[in-house]
Short mmCIF file of C-alpha atoms and ligand atoms in Angstrom, two decimals:
data_model
loop_
_atom_site.label_atom_id
_atom_site.label_comp_id
_atom_site.label_asym_id
_atom_site.label_seq_id
_atom_site.Cartn_x
_atom_site.Cartn_y
_atom_site.Cartn_z
CA MET A 39 -0.14 29.87 2.08
CA SER A 40 1.59 26.86 3.64
CA THR A 41 4.10 25.02 1.60
CA PHE A 42 3.85 21.95 3.62
CA ARG A 43 3.06 18.80 1.57
CA ALA A 44 3.24 15.28 2.83
CA ASP A 45 2.79 12.22 0.58
CA LEU A 46 1.38 9.39 2.66
CA HIS A 47 1.33 6.58 0.18
CA CYS A 48 4.40 5.19 -1.70
CA HIS A 49 6.18 1.79 -2.29
CA SER A 50 9.76 1.04 -2.04
CA THR A 51 12.01 -2.01 -3.03
CA CYS A 52 10.85 -3.50 0.16
CA SER A 53 7.69 -4.43 -1.90
CA ASP A 54 6.99 -3.64 -5.56
CA GLY A 55 8.51 -0.13 -5.89
CA THR A 56 11.77 0.48 -7.85
CA LEU A 57 13.48 2.98 -5.37
CA THR A 58 14.90 1.96 -2.04
CA PRO A 59 13.60 3.64 1.08
CA ALA A 60 16.54 5.96 1.17
CA GLU A 61 16.19 6.85 -2.46
CA ILE A 62 12.54 7.72 -1.80
CA VAL A 63 13.66 10.13 0.95
CA ASP A 64 16.19 11.61 -1.37
CA HIS A 65 13.57 12.09 -3.98
CA ALA A 66 11.18 13.52 -1.57
CA SER A 67 13.81 16.02 -0.37
CA THR A 68 14.57 17.08 -4.02
CA LEU A 69 10.90 17.55 -4.57
CA GLY A 70 10.58 19.82 -1.52
CA LEU A 71 8.17 17.56 0.38
CA SER A 72 8.01 18.17 4.14
CA GLY A 73 6.50 14.86 5.16
CA LEU A 74 6.36 11.30 3.95
CA SER A 75 5.12 7.78 4.84
CA ILE A 76 6.39 4.77 2.95
CA THR A 77 3.49 2.28 2.80
CA ASP A 78 5.01 -0.99 1.39
CA HIS A 79 2.62 -3.90 0.67
CA ASP A 80 2.30 -6.13 3.83
CA THR A 81 5.72 -5.17 5.23
CA ILE A 82 7.33 -2.59 7.53
CA ALA A 83 10.86 -3.73 6.54
CA ALA A 84 11.69 -0.04 5.55
CA TYR A 85 11.37 0.89 9.17
CA PRO A 86 12.96 2.02 11.57
CA GLN A 87 16.17 2.71 9.51
CA VAL A 88 14.42 5.05 7.12
CA LEU A 89 13.21 7.21 9.95
CA ASP A 90 16.71 8.08 11.10
CA TYR A 91 17.77 8.72 7.44
CA ALA A 92 14.72 10.99 6.91
CA GLN A 93 15.67 13.03 9.80
CA THR A 94 19.12 13.80 8.51
CA LYS A 95 17.43 14.96 5.26
CA GLY A 96 14.93 17.16 7.10
CA ILE A 97 11.83 15.07 5.96
CA GLN A 98 9.39 14.28 8.72
CA MET A 99 7.96 10.71 8.60
CA VAL A 100 5.33 8.52 10.15
CA PRO A 101 5.40 4.71 9.89
CA GLY A 102 2.87 3.31 7.35
CA VAL A 103 1.98 0.06 5.65
CA GLU A 104 -0.61 -1.12 3.03
CA PHE A 105 -2.10 -4.41 3.86
CA SER A 106 -3.84 -6.60 1.25
CA THR A 107 -7.31 -7.70 2.68
CA TYR A 108 -10.56 -9.20 1.43
CA HIS A 109 -14.09 -8.08 2.45
CA LYS A 110 -17.09 -10.08 1.14
CA GLY A 111 -14.81 -11.75 -1.49
CA GLU A 112 -13.48 -8.35 -2.85
CA SER A 113 -9.92 -7.08 -2.63
CA VAL A 114 -9.56 -4.16 -0.23
CA HIS A 115 -6.30 -2.42 0.46
CA VAL A 116 -5.99 -1.05 4.06
CA LEU A 117 -3.48 1.57 5.02
CA GLY A 118 -2.07 1.61 8.54
CA TYR A 119 -0.27 4.57 9.94
CA SER A 120 1.48 5.57 13.19
CA PHE A 121 1.65 2.09 14.79
CA ARG A 122 4.31 1.08 17.30
CA LEU A 123 7.24 -0.25 15.11
CA ASN A 124 8.13 -3.03 17.59
CA ASP A 125 4.56 -4.15 18.01
CA PRO A 126 4.28 -7.95 17.69
CA SER A 127 0.82 -8.04 16.26
CA ILE A 128 1.80 -5.98 13.13
CA LEU A 129 4.97 -8.09 12.73
CA GLU A 130 2.90 -11.28 12.96
CA LEU A 131 0.49 -10.06 10.42
CA SER A 132 3.33 -9.15 8.03
CA ASN A 133 4.82 -12.77 8.46
CA ARG A 134 1.40 -14.32 7.77
CA HIS A 135 1.26 -12.30 4.49
CA THR A 136 4.82 -13.46 3.50
CA GLU A 137 3.54 -17.18 3.97
CA ARG A 138 0.19 -16.39 2.07
CA ARG A 139 2.06 -14.71 -0.79
CA MET A 140 4.64 -17.53 -1.02
CA ASN A 141 1.86 -20.14 -1.49
CA ARG A 142 -0.20 -17.79 -3.73
CA ASN A 143 2.72 -16.93 -5.96
CA LEU A 144 3.63 -20.69 -6.43
CA GLU A 145 -0.13 -21.32 -7.45
CA ILE A 146 0.14 -18.48 -10.01
CA LEU A 147 3.44 -19.94 -11.33
CA LYS A 148 1.66 -23.29 -11.71
CA LEU A 149 -1.12 -21.66 -13.78
CA LEU A 150 1.41 -19.86 -15.98
CA ALA A 151 3.18 -23.13 -16.57
CA LYS A 152 -0.07 -24.67 -17.59
CA HIS A 153 -0.33 -21.82 -20.15
CA ASP A 154 3.09 -22.72 -21.60
CA MET A 155 4.89 -19.80 -19.59
CA PRO A 156 7.12 -21.68 -17.17
CA ILE A 157 8.99 -19.59 -14.54
CA GLN A 158 11.05 -21.00 -11.77
CA PRO A 159 10.25 -19.85 -8.17
CA GLU A 160 13.87 -18.89 -7.62
CA GLU A 161 13.43 -16.27 -10.41
CA ILE A 162 11.04 -14.21 -8.44
CA ASN A 163 12.22 -14.94 -4.85
CA HIS A 164 14.16 -11.99 -3.38
CA GLN A 165 14.91 -12.18 0.28
CA ASP A 166 13.29 -9.79 2.76
CA HIS A 167 11.04 -8.27 0.05
CA THR A 168 7.29 -8.71 -0.33
CA ILE A 169 6.95 -10.66 -3.69
CA GLY A 170 4.01 -9.59 -5.50
CA ARG A 171 2.41 -10.03 -9.07
CA PRO A 172 4.62 -7.14 -10.43
CA HIS A 173 7.71 -9.33 -9.86
CA ILE A 174 5.98 -12.17 -11.64
CA ALA A 175 5.06 -9.75 -14.40
CA GLN A 176 8.67 -8.81 -14.66
CA ALA A 177 9.82 -12.30 -14.96
CA MET A 178 7.21 -12.92 -17.69
CA ILE A 179 8.81 -9.98 -19.62
CA ASP A 180 12.24 -11.35 -19.05
CA HIS A 181 11.08 -14.65 -20.58
CA GLY A 182 9.64 -12.79 -23.61
CA TYR A 183 6.14 -14.07 -22.66
CA VAL A 184 4.67 -10.48 -22.63
CA GLU A 185 6.03 -7.07 -23.46
CA SER A 186 4.84 -5.10 -20.59
CA ILE A 187 3.68 -5.27 -17.04
CA GLN A 188 0.27 -3.90 -18.08
CA GLU A 189 0.06 -6.81 -20.73
CA ALA A 190 0.89 -9.38 -18.10
CA PHE A 191 -1.95 -8.17 -15.88
CA GLN A 192 -4.52 -7.50 -18.62
CA LYS A 193 -4.08 -10.93 -20.24
CA PHE A 194 -2.96 -13.18 -17.44
CA ILE A 195 -2.40 -12.29 -13.89
CA GLY A 196 -4.86 -9.39 -13.12
CA ASP A 197 -7.81 -10.11 -10.91
CA GLY A 198 -10.07 -12.72 -12.36
CA LYS A 199 -7.80 -13.48 -15.32
CA CYS A 200 -6.74 -17.09 -16.19
CA CYS A 201 -3.57 -17.23 -14.25
CA HIS A 202 -4.71 -15.30 -11.01
CA THR A 203 -5.58 -16.70 -7.79
CA ARG A 204 -5.86 -14.85 -4.55
CA GLY A 205 -4.54 -17.47 -2.12
CA SER A 206 -5.87 -17.67 1.40
CA PRO A 207 -7.27 -14.20 2.14
CA ILE A 208 -6.88 -12.24 5.40
CA SER A 209 -10.02 -10.35 6.32
CA THR A 210 -10.35 -6.52 6.39
CA GLU A 211 -11.96 -6.71 9.88
CA GLU A 212 -9.13 -8.62 11.31
CA THR A 213 -6.60 -6.34 9.76
CA ILE A 214 -8.26 -3.25 11.17
CA ASP A 215 -8.14 -4.90 14.66
CA ILE A 216 -4.56 -5.77 14.36
CA ILE A 217 -3.63 -2.21 13.24
CA HIS A 218 -5.51 -0.93 16.30
CA ARG A 219 -3.75 -3.42 18.57
CA GLY A 220 -0.41 -2.17 17.22
CA GLY A 221 -1.47 1.40 18.29
CA GLY A 222 -2.08 2.46 14.72
CA LEU A 223 -4.90 4.08 12.61
CA ALA A 224 -6.55 2.05 9.86
CA ILE A 225 -7.51 3.87 6.57
CA ILE A 226 -9.39 2.75 3.41
CA ALA A 227 -6.91 2.99 0.57
CA HIS A 228 -7.91 4.34 -2.85
CA PRO A 229 -11.76 3.75 -2.47
CA HIS A 230 -12.25 4.62 -6.08
CA LEU A 231 -10.44 1.37 -7.08
CA ILE A 232 -12.91 -0.84 -4.88
CA LYS A 233 -14.90 -2.96 -7.38
CA SER A 234 -18.53 -2.18 -6.23
CA ARG A 235 -20.18 0.64 -4.36
CA SER A 236 -21.97 -1.92 -2.21
CA ILE A 237 -18.49 -3.09 -0.82
CA VAL A 238 -17.54 0.57 -0.13
CA ASP A 239 -20.83 0.95 1.79
CA ALA A 240 -20.09 -2.18 3.79
CA LEU A 241 -16.63 -0.89 4.57
CA LEU A 242 -18.13 2.41 5.94
CA ASN A 243 -19.63 0.30 8.82
CA LEU A 244 -16.20 -1.08 9.89
CA LYS A 245 -13.98 0.49 12.53
CA PHE A 246 -11.90 2.49 10.18
CA ASP A 247 -10.31 5.85 11.25
CA GLY A 248 -10.09 7.38 7.79
CA ILE A 249 -10.33 7.22 4.12
CA GLU A 250 -7.88 8.09 1.36
CA CYS A 251 -9.44 11.28 -0.24
CA HIS A 252 -6.53 12.48 -2.33
CA TYR A 253 -4.85 10.27 -4.91
CA ALA A 254 -2.81 10.51 -8.12
CA ARG A 255 -4.55 12.21 -10.99
CA PHE A 256 -7.63 13.14 -8.97
CA LEU A 257 -9.60 16.33 -9.95
CA PRO A 258 -11.50 18.18 -7.11
CA LYS A 259 -14.64 16.34 -8.31
CA ASP A 260 -12.96 13.01 -7.76
CA GLU A 261 -12.10 13.86 -4.12
CA LYS A 262 -15.49 15.33 -3.32
CA PRO A 263 -17.48 12.12 -2.39
CA TRP A 264 -14.71 10.79 -0.18
CA ILE A 265 -14.26 14.07 1.55
CA LYS A 266 -17.97 14.17 2.16
CA ILE A 267 -17.88 10.70 3.74
CA ALA A 268 -14.90 11.48 5.84
CA THR A 269 -16.45 14.72 7.15
CA LYS A 270 -19.74 12.99 8.01
CA LYS A 271 -17.97 10.21 9.89
CA SER A 272 -15.30 12.59 11.41
CA TRP A 273 -12.63 10.36 9.86
CA LEU A 274 -9.14 11.32 8.78
CA LYS A 275 -8.84 12.48 5.18
CA THR A 276 -5.48 11.02 4.01
CA GLY A 277 -3.76 11.06 0.65
CA GLY A 278 -0.77 10.19 -1.35
CA SER A 279 0.60 9.36 -4.86
CA ASP A 280 0.82 5.51 -4.65
CA PHE A 281 4.33 5.99 -6.21
CA HIS A 282 6.00 2.83 -7.27
CA GLY A 283 8.87 4.26 -9.31
CA THR A 284 9.39 3.38 -12.90
CA VAL A 285 6.86 0.44 -12.84
CA LYS A 286 4.01 2.99 -12.48
CA PRO A 287 5.19 6.16 -14.14
CA ALA A 288 1.65 7.81 -13.95
CA ASN A 289 2.06 8.13 -10.20
CA PRO A 290 5.05 10.46 -9.59
CA LEU A 291 6.02 11.01 -5.89
CA GLY A 292 4.30 13.99 -4.48
CA CYS A 293 1.63 14.24 -7.09
CA SER A 294 -0.91 13.98 -4.33
CA TRP A 295 -0.48 15.01 -0.67
CA VAL A 296 -2.02 16.23 2.63
CA GLU A 297 -1.44 19.42 4.38
CA GLU A 298 0.29 19.95 7.73
CA ASP A 299 -2.81 19.55 9.95
CA THR A 300 -3.53 16.01 8.77
CA PHE A 301 0.20 15.07 8.96
CA ASN A 302 0.61 16.43 12.42
CA LEU A 303 -2.38 14.29 13.71
CA LEU A 304 -0.61 11.30 12.44
CA LEU A 305 2.73 12.35 13.80
CA LYS A 306 1.37 13.15 17.30
CA HIS A 307 -0.44 9.80 17.32
CA TYR A 308 2.80 8.12 16.59
CA GLN A 309 4.83 10.20 19.12
CA SER A 310 2.21 9.51 21.84
CA HIS A 311 3.43 5.79 22.00
CA TYR A 312 6.76 7.06 23.14
CA GLY A 313 5.53 9.83 25.56
CA SER A 314 6.96 12.62 23.38
CA ALA A 315 3.68 14.18 22.15
CA GLU A 316 2.80 17.68 23.30
P1 AMP C 8 -0.33 -8.58 -5.41
O1 AMP C 8 -0.25 -7.67 -4.13
O2 AMP C 8 0.81 -9.36 -5.35
O3 AMP C 8 -1.52 -9.23 -5.53
O4 AMP C 8 -0.15 -7.54 -6.63
C1 AMP C 8 -0.90 -6.39 -6.62
C2 AMP C 8 -0.06 -5.15 -7.07
O5 AMP C 8 0.16 -5.24 -8.44
C3 AMP C 8 -0.86 -3.88 -6.80
O6 AMP C 8 -0.64 -3.33 -5.58
C4 AMP C 8 -0.19 -2.99 -7.82
O7 AMP C 8 1.03 -2.43 -7.36
C5 AMP C 8 0.14 -4.01 -9.05
N1 AMP C 8 -0.92 -4.02 -10.05
C6 AMP C 8 -2.15 -4.44 -9.92
N2 AMP C 8 -2.80 -4.37 -11.15
C7 AMP C 8 -1.91 -3.87 -12.00
C8 AMP C 8 -2.02 -3.52 -13.38
N3 AMP C 8 -3.18 -3.71 -14.12
N4 AMP C 8 -0.89 -3.07 -13.85
C9 AMP C 8 0.27 -2.81 -13.24
N5 AMP C 8 0.42 -3.17 -12.01
C10 AMP C 8 -0.74 -3.64 -11.31
ZN1 ZN C 9 2.14 -2.02 -5.47
FE1 FE C 10 -3.19 -0.31 -3.09
FE1 FE C 11 -0.26 1.27 -2.91
#
């Protein structure tokens, strides 16, 4: 039996993970993983440096990203893989997200201040990183407003809670188009976390290339419906842990993965941009 395992979904300190890209590669190497994609929220800042480092550690990597999108008013995460790293469309989309997040985060801070939990913008602004609600949650803990990240989300900043606002959304359809323009493949991330089945059904009519079928803590019965959909549509069946480090201890790196054939499809797609595919 093949021992090849590739984790295609994890987050570094370039977004809301706690390990740097190089530390993730080291961790993957220690765990005996063969392949990896770091999929930070709305940024590809980990690349290209991490590709060179991974090579020195014998880990094969394909570029990845997880874009925050909205479809019919619902939050939908879209994974992009194997795009050209110097593509202006992907970089422009990432810059738009930085701006969107900056405004959205300020609105959330205003709502928190209204609820007697003031936090200064400087406390959450780290240069070159995607700033998200987990950073706001950490600042809330530092101030003693809440005891845990979970509590911050459950009581205040989770979707639909009193201090949450989504800011100006970027659509799922536009995101798929931009990933394709960048030469990449667009995948529905963690479909089981999408709020309603009708949104999933609507997404199945969009121009995706795959769906995440393997995920942290999935049993075979949890994977089954997504595998069935992917097979029917001849889509890629991707998977990964959604590792974030210590902020999400229930998702250890390598706890969910794809085999060599799926990873090789992504790798060859990436290499084809540079004329080195077989
Ligand atoms: P943002 O992209 O800034 O809207 O923040 C969303 C991110 O926050 C997600 O991608 C998760 O990493 C994290 N998150 C969402 N809900 C929770 C929760 N209930 N507990 C902890 N982290 C969460
Ligand atoms: Zn995250
Ligand atoms: Fe996600
Ligand atoms: Fe994720």
